[in-house]
mmCIF file of C-alpha atoms in Angstrom:
data_model
loop_
_atom_site.group_PDB
_atom_site.id
_atom_site.type_symbol
_atom_site.label_atom_id
_atom_site.label_comp_id
_atom_site.label_asym_id
_atom_site.label_seq_id
_atom_site.Cartn_x
_atom_site.Cartn_y
_atom_site.Cartn_z
ATOM 1 C CA MET A 22 -20.364 222.332 9.908
ATOM 2 C CA ASN A 23 -23.021 219.656 10.222
ATOM 3 C CA LYS A 24 -25.767 219.428 7.646
ATOM 4 C CA GLU A 25 -29.253 220.029 9.026
ATOM 5 C CA LYS A 26 -31.453 217.000 8.730
ATOM 6 C CA PHE A 27 -34.595 218.572 10.164
ATOM 7 C CA LYS A 28 -35.402 222.279 10.347
ATOM 8 C CA ILE A 29 -38.425 223.355 12.334
ATOM 9 C CA LYS A 30 -39.722 226.818 11.938
ATOM 10 C CA GLY A 31 -42.359 228.719 13.894
ATOM 11 C CA LEU A 32 -44.102 225.510 14.904
ATOM 12 C CA ASP A 33 -47.256 225.742 16.988
ATOM 13 C CA LEU A 34 -49.256 222.605 17.905
ATOM 14 C CA TYR A 35 -52.685 222.516 19.503
ATOM 15 C CA TYR A 36 -54.766 219.664 20.903
ATOM 16 C CA GLY A 37 -58.234 221.292 20.670
ATOM 17 C CA ASP A 38 -57.860 224.551 22.619
ATOM 18 C CA PHE A 39 -54.684 223.486 24.413
ATOM 19 C CA GLN A 40 -51.394 224.693 22.878
ATOM 20 C CA ALA A 41 -48.834 221.904 23.465
ATOM 21 C CA LEU A 42 -46.013 223.451 21.383
ATOM 22 C CA LYS A 43 -45.218 227.188 21.169
ATOM 23 C CA ASN A 44 -43.274 228.791 18.408
ATOM 24 C CA VAL A 45 -40.592 226.067 18.125
ATOM 25 C CA ASN A 46 -37.578 226.870 16.074
ATOM 26 C CA ILE A 47 -34.827 224.318 15.958
ATOM 27 C CA ALA A 48 -32.401 222.751 13.491
ATOM 28 C CA LEU A 49 -31.442 219.017 14.140
ATOM 29 C CA PRO A 50 -28.147 218.005 12.692
ATOM 30 C CA GLU A 51 -27.452 214.949 10.527
ATOM 31 C CA ASN A 52 -25.651 212.020 11.996
ATOM 32 C CA LYS A 53 -25.707 213.311 15.511
ATOM 33 C CA ILE A 54 -27.710 212.357 18.510
ATOM 34 C CA THR A 55 -30.118 215.109 19.714
ATOM 35 C CA ALA A 56 -31.835 214.669 23.140
ATOM 36 C CA PHE A 57 -35.057 216.322 24.231
ATOM 37 C CA ILE A 58 -35.158 216.738 27.910
ATOM 38 C CA GLY A 59 -37.688 218.387 30.293
ATOM 39 C CA PRO A 60 -40.292 217.533 32.915
ATOM 40 C CA SER A 61 -43.371 215.357 32.041
ATOM 41 C CA GLY A 62 -45.930 217.167 29.873
ATOM 42 C CA CYS A 63 -43.487 219.833 28.664
ATOM 43 C CA GLY A 64 -43.947 218.935 24.888
ATOM 44 C CA LYS A 65 -40.853 216.788 24.187
ATOM 45 C CA SER A 66 -42.665 213.705 23.039
ATOM 46 C CA THR A 67 -45.238 215.799 21.107
ATOM 47 C CA MET A 68 -42.363 217.383 19.345
ATOM 48 C CA LEU A 69 -40.793 214.028 18.506
ATOM 49 C CA LYS A 70 -44.022 212.696 17.122
ATOM 50 C CA THR A 71 -44.304 215.775 14.962
ATOM 51 C CA LEU A 72 -41.294 214.729 13.031
ATOM 52 C CA ASN A 73 -42.929 211.617 11.475
ATOM 53 C CA ARG A 74 -46.563 212.924 11.736
ATOM 54 C CA MET A 75 -47.631 210.504 14.465
ATOM 55 C CA ASN A 76 -49.722 213.394 15.835
ATOM 56 C CA ASP A 77 -51.759 213.081 12.589
ATOM 57 C CA LEU A 78 -53.478 210.207 14.455
ATOM 58 C CA VAL A 79 -54.604 212.429 17.361
ATOM 59 C CA GLU A 80 -58.051 213.912 17.050
ATOM 60 C CA ASP A 81 -58.308 217.703 17.219
ATOM 61 C CA CYS A 82 -54.607 218.076 16.581
ATOM 62 C CA ARG A 83 -53.649 221.324 14.618
ATOM 63 C CA ILE A 84 -50.223 222.253 13.496
ATOM 64 C CA THR A 85 -48.937 225.499 12.042
ATOM 65 C CA GLY A 86 -45.388 226.333 10.964
ATOM 66 C CA GLU A 87 -42.947 224.264 8.958
ATOM 67 C CA VAL A 88 -41.159 220.979 9.454
ATOM 68 C CA LEU A 89 -38.556 220.416 6.842
ATOM 69 C CA LEU A 90 -36.790 217.126 6.258
ATOM 70 C CA ASP A 91 -33.778 217.710 3.912
ATOM 71 C CA GLY A 92 -35.501 220.955 2.916
ATOM 72 C CA VAL A 93 -38.896 219.332 2.146
ATOM 73 C CA ASN A 94 -41.925 220.288 4.018
ATOM 74 C CA ILE A 95 -43.248 216.933 5.485
ATOM 75 C CA TYR A 96 -46.714 218.241 6.014
ATOM 76 C CA GLN A 97 -47.225 219.524 2.466
ATOM 77 C CA GLU A 98 -44.866 217.995 0.058
ATOM 78 C CA MET A 99 -44.140 214.429 1.307
ATOM 79 C CA ASP A 100 -46.111 211.250 1.040
ATOM 80 C CA LEU A 101 -46.889 209.902 4.511
ATOM 81 C CA ASN A 102 -45.681 206.313 3.701
ATOM 82 C CA LEU A 103 -42.250 207.685 2.388
ATOM 83 C CA LEU A 104 -41.922 209.864 5.460
ATOM 84 C CA ARG A 105 -42.582 206.846 7.836
ATOM 85 C CA LYS A 106 -40.085 204.873 5.840
ATOM 86 C CA ARG A 107 -37.442 207.595 6.129
ATOM 87 C CA VAL A 108 -38.162 208.374 9.848
ATOM 88 C CA GLY A 109 -38.404 205.253 11.993
ATOM 89 C CA MET A 110 -39.633 205.259 15.513
ATOM 90 C CA VAL A 111 -38.842 203.205 18.606
ATOM 91 C CA PHE A 112 -41.292 203.542 21.501
ATOM 92 C CA GLN A 113 -41.027 203.456 25.361
ATOM 93 C CA LYS A 114 -42.186 199.942 25.786
ATOM 94 C CA PRO A 115 -40.841 197.266 23.519
ATOM 95 C CA ASN A 116 -43.737 196.433 21.140
ATOM 96 C CA PRO A 117 -42.730 193.546 18.863
ATOM 97 C CA PHE A 118 -45.441 192.092 16.691
ATOM 98 C CA PRO A 119 -46.906 188.790 17.930
ATOM 99 C CA MET A 120 -45.007 186.828 15.224
ATOM 100 C CA SER A 121 -41.599 185.302 14.741
ATOM 101 C CA ILE A 122 -38.365 187.334 15.137
ATOM 102 C CA TYR A 123 -37.777 186.952 11.379
ATOM 103 C CA ASP A 124 -41.239 188.194 10.449
ATOM 104 C CA ASN A 125 -40.954 191.198 12.759
ATOM 105 C CA ILE A 126 -37.882 192.380 10.869
ATOM 106 C CA ALA A 127 -39.180 191.340 7.377
ATOM 107 C CA PHE A 128 -42.548 193.089 7.970
ATOM 108 C CA GLY A 129 -41.391 196.567 6.740
ATOM 109 C CA PRO A 130 -39.534 195.470 3.656
ATOM 110 C CA ARG A 131 -42.463 193.239 2.651
ATOM 111 C CA THR A 132 -44.805 196.180 3.117
ATOM 112 C CA HIS A 133 -42.548 198.114 0.629
ATOM 113 C CA GLY A 134 -42.647 195.281 -1.926
ATOM 114 C CA ILE A 135 -39.659 193.152 -1.159
ATOM 115 C CA HIS A 136 -40.602 189.423 -1.188
ATOM 116 C CA ALA A 137 -37.601 187.460 -2.464
ATOM 117 C CA LYS A 138 -36.416 185.212 0.315
ATOM 118 C CA VAL A 139 -32.695 185.745 -0.510
ATOM 119 C CA LYS A 140 -33.201 189.512 -0.244
ATOM 120 C CA LEU A 141 -35.307 189.312 2.954
ATOM 121 C CA ASP A 142 -32.788 186.947 4.599
ATOM 122 C CA LYS A 143 -30.008 189.449 3.941
ATOM 123 C CA ILE A 144 -32.006 192.469 5.257
ATOM 124 C CA VAL A 145 -33.040 190.478 8.447
ATOM 125 C CA GLU A 146 -29.552 189.441 9.112
ATOM 126 C CA GLN A 147 -27.992 192.881 8.523
ATOM 127 C CA SER A 148 -30.651 194.614 10.645
ATOM 128 C CA LEU A 149 -30.228 192.275 13.515
ATOM 129 C CA ILE A 150 -26.446 192.771 13.254
ATOM 130 C CA ASP A 151 -26.895 196.570 13.139
ATOM 131 C CA ALA A 152 -29.131 196.386 16.257
ATOM 132 C CA ALA A 153 -26.400 194.289 18.014
ATOM 133 C CA ILE A 154 -28.626 191.334 18.656
ATOM 134 C CA TRP A 155 -27.856 188.874 15.779
ATOM 135 C CA ASP A 156 -25.578 186.569 17.885
ATOM 136 C CA GLU A 157 -28.299 186.259 20.560
ATOM 137 C CA VAL A 158 -31.157 185.429 18.236
ATOM 138 C CA LYS A 159 -29.711 183.967 15.071
ATOM 139 C CA ASP A 160 -30.739 180.414 16.045
ATOM 140 C CA ARG A 161 -34.147 181.547 17.231
ATOM 141 C CA LEU A 162 -35.424 183.472 14.192
ATOM 142 C CA LYS A 163 -38.586 181.213 13.884
ATOM 143 C CA GLU A 164 -39.446 181.708 17.522
ATOM 144 C CA SER A 165 -41.967 184.339 18.712
ATOM 145 C CA ALA A 166 -40.360 187.812 19.286
ATOM 146 C CA LEU A 167 -42.463 187.789 22.553
ATOM 147 C CA SER A 168 -40.434 184.910 23.922
ATOM 148 C CA ILE A 169 -37.245 186.891 24.500
ATOM 149 C CA SER A 170 -36.326 189.314 27.244
ATOM 150 C CA GLY A 171 -37.549 192.955 27.368
ATOM 151 C CA GLY A 172 -34.115 194.435 26.501
ATOM 152 C CA GLN A 173 -33.785 191.978 23.572
ATOM 153 C CA GLN A 174 -37.297 192.812 22.347
ATOM 154 C CA GLN A 175 -36.372 196.514 22.324
ATOM 155 C CA ARG A 176 -33.317 195.736 20.151
ATOM 156 C CA ILE A 177 -35.643 193.666 17.833
ATOM 157 C CA CYS A 178 -37.846 196.829 17.633
ATOM 158 C CA ILE A 179 -34.718 198.888 16.717
ATOM 159 C CA ALA A 180 -33.791 196.195 14.054
ATOM 160 C CA ARG A 181 -37.360 196.366 12.674
ATOM 161 C CA ALA A 182 -37.079 200.144 12.317
ATOM 162 C CA LEU A 183 -33.652 199.813 10.623
ATOM 163 C CA ALA A 184 -34.913 197.214 8.147
ATOM 164 C CA VAL A 185 -36.601 199.670 5.889
ATOM 165 C CA GLN A 186 -33.329 201.746 5.832
ATOM 166 C CA PRO A 187 -34.523 205.058 7.393
ATOM 167 C CA ASP A 188 -32.499 208.156 7.521
ATOM 168 C CA VAL A 189 -33.757 209.121 10.907
ATOM 169 C CA LEU A 190 -34.457 207.153 14.148
ATOM 170 C CA LEU A 191 -36.833 208.704 16.708
ATOM 171 C CA MET A 192 -36.594 207.164 20.099
ATOM 172 C CA ASP A 193 -39.242 207.999 22.694
ATOM 173 C CA GLU A 194 -37.748 207.029 25.989
ATOM 174 C CA ALA A 195 -36.594 203.821 24.421
ATOM 175 C CA THR A 196 -34.790 202.575 27.524
ATOM 176 C CA SER A 197 -37.112 203.782 30.369
ATOM 177 C CA ALA A 198 -38.815 200.350 30.723
ATOM 178 C CA LEU A 199 -35.463 198.437 30.741
ATOM 179 C CA ASP A 200 -32.983 197.204 33.388
ATOM 180 C CA PRO A 201 -29.603 198.943 33.650
ATOM 181 C CA ILE A 202 -27.745 196.235 31.689
ATOM 182 C CA SER A 203 -30.154 196.413 28.683
ATOM 183 C CA THR A 204 -30.084 200.164 28.892
ATOM 184 C CA SER A 205 -26.344 200.260 28.671
ATOM 185 C CA LYS A 206 -26.445 197.843 25.680
ATOM 186 C CA ILE A 207 -28.925 200.111 23.885
ATOM 187 C CA GLU A 208 -26.936 203.272 24.729
ATOM 188 C CA ASP A 209 -23.796 201.623 23.140
ATOM 189 C CA LEU A 210 -25.900 200.670 20.128
ATOM 190 C CA ILE A 211 -27.281 204.223 19.668
ATOM 191 C CA HIS A 212 -23.811 205.583 19.752
ATOM 192 C CA LYS A 213 -22.683 203.253 16.939
ATOM 193 C CA LEU A 214 -25.803 203.933 14.919
ATOM 194 C CA LYS A 215 -25.293 207.724 14.657
ATOM 195 C CA ASN A 216 -22.542 207.032 12.002
ATOM 196 C CA SER A 217 -25.332 205.912 9.746
ATOM 197 C CA TYR A 218 -28.471 207.560 11.080
ATOM 198 C CA THR A 219 -29.711 210.911 12.572
ATOM 199 C CA ILE A 220 -31.059 209.969 16.054
ATOM 200 C CA ILE A 221 -33.421 212.189 18.045
ATOM 201 C CA MET A 222 -34.379 210.863 21.474
ATOM 202 C CA VAL A 223 -36.633 211.922 24.248
ATOM 203 C CA THR A 224 -35.326 210.961 27.655
ATOM 204 C CA HIS A 225 -36.323 211.637 31.258
ATOM 205 C CA ASN A 226 -32.852 210.497 32.258
ATOM 206 C CA MET A 227 -30.572 213.442 32.319
ATOM 207 C CA GLN A 228 -27.484 211.309 32.893
ATOM 208 C CA GLN A 229 -28.364 209.457 29.689
ATOM 209 C CA ALA A 230 -28.691 212.659 27.748
ATOM 210 C CA ALA A 231 -25.356 213.819 29.059
ATOM 211 C CA ARG A 232 -23.692 210.487 28.233
ATOM 212 C CA ILE A 233 -24.760 209.855 24.700
ATOM 213 C CA SER A 234 -26.208 212.930 23.047
ATOM 214 C CA ASP A 235 -24.381 215.529 20.995
ATOM 215 C CA LYS A 236 -27.024 218.245 21.287
ATOM 216 C CA THR A 237 -29.639 218.754 23.937
ATOM 217 C CA ALA A 238 -32.884 220.734 23.788
ATOM 218 C CA PHE A 239 -34.593 221.585 27.066
ATOM 219 C CA PHE A 240 -38.327 221.902 26.781
ATOM 220 C CA LEU A 241 -40.550 223.613 29.391
ATOM 221 C CA LEU A 242 -44.299 224.186 28.994
ATOM 222 C CA GLY A 243 -44.303 223.652 25.268
ATOM 223 C CA GLU A 244 -41.284 225.917 24.535
ATOM 224 C CA ILE A 245 -37.628 225.351 23.929
ATOM 225 C CA VAL A 246 -35.847 227.171 26.718
ATOM 226 C CA GLU A 247 -32.317 226.265 25.588
ATOM 227 C CA TYR A 248 -30.695 224.255 22.800
ATOM 228 C CA GLU A 249 -26.973 223.805 22.789
ATOM 229 C CA ASP A 250 -24.201 221.243 22.544
ATOM 230 C CA THR A 251 -24.792 218.787 25.319
ATOM 231 C CA GLU A 252 -21.632 219.257 27.121
ATOM 232 C CA LYS A 253 -22.093 223.074 27.118
ATOM 233 C CA LEU A 254 -25.788 222.912 28.181
ATOM 234 C CA PHE A 255 -24.953 220.606 31.145
ATOM 235 C CA SER A 256 -21.806 222.437 32.223
ATOM 236 C CA ILE A 257 -22.765 226.158 31.661
ATOM 237 C CA PRO A 258 -26.468 226.473 30.994
ATOM 238 C CA GLN A 259 -27.401 229.982 29.881
ATOM 239 C CA ASP A 260 -30.915 230.067 31.336
ATOM 240 C CA LYS A 261 -31.724 229.825 35.000
ATOM 241 C CA ARG A 262 -34.624 227.471 34.331
ATOM 242 C CA THR A 263 -32.290 225.074 32.598
ATOM 243 C CA GLU A 264 -29.877 225.130 35.454
ATOM 244 C CA ASP A 265 -32.668 224.498 38.000
ATOM 245 C CA TYR A 266 -33.914 221.549 36.031
ATOM 246 C CA ILE A 267 -30.581 219.847 35.403
ATOM 247 C CA THR A 268 -29.592 220.340 39.092
ATOM 248 C CA GLY A 269 -32.766 218.747 40.163
ATOM 249 C CA ARG A 270 -34.494 221.758 41.723
ATOM 250 C CA PHE A 271 -37.643 220.726 39.832
ATOM 251 C CA GLY A 272 -39.043 218.188 37.462
#
């Protein structure tokens, strides 16, 4: 039985008068890959951003219900900086900072008070190894992170997220801007990372969800229609709407 990392209870989310999420109840297991799928505008990215309070930055955003991380309510009982340290995020487009590869990775640890060079060197190397890109950039650490390819930049962003030793990695369509070879490398990487991290990913790519996730939640119009082991959801969906979506009848 897998331990629950996140438990979401009765979550409603509004942007002004518009309700983007409706009564979401879901438990996300530890050290597994959970995929959120569904057509554009169905609430899956909004749900993902709720898990590290990125929606706090959106004006007129109101949230009711509970989001528990290891049993602690992240909206009432957890310091935001601690939450963002524990729940890292990788976005759709690679967004390395305009600084050296080394400084990109060291940025988070420095923010959290680590300044000793020996320590930082170790963190940078380990994070790049964990993000499966050390061999490609180890002789280029002083170069700008913007000087490498898009697929490499995305792995630098993953390494940057790992450098602060989070528990959870959120990935918002992290491969949608990449070519097939880079996508495949990042999928392999995600698969390895789940031994150490809980991974929650939003993807438009159903084949990707089927290939690498353990659990899949299908969102439609702000609601979770179905949430099941990935293999089961794709092979014997329980809801007609899920079946229509995964067989390409809409979306």
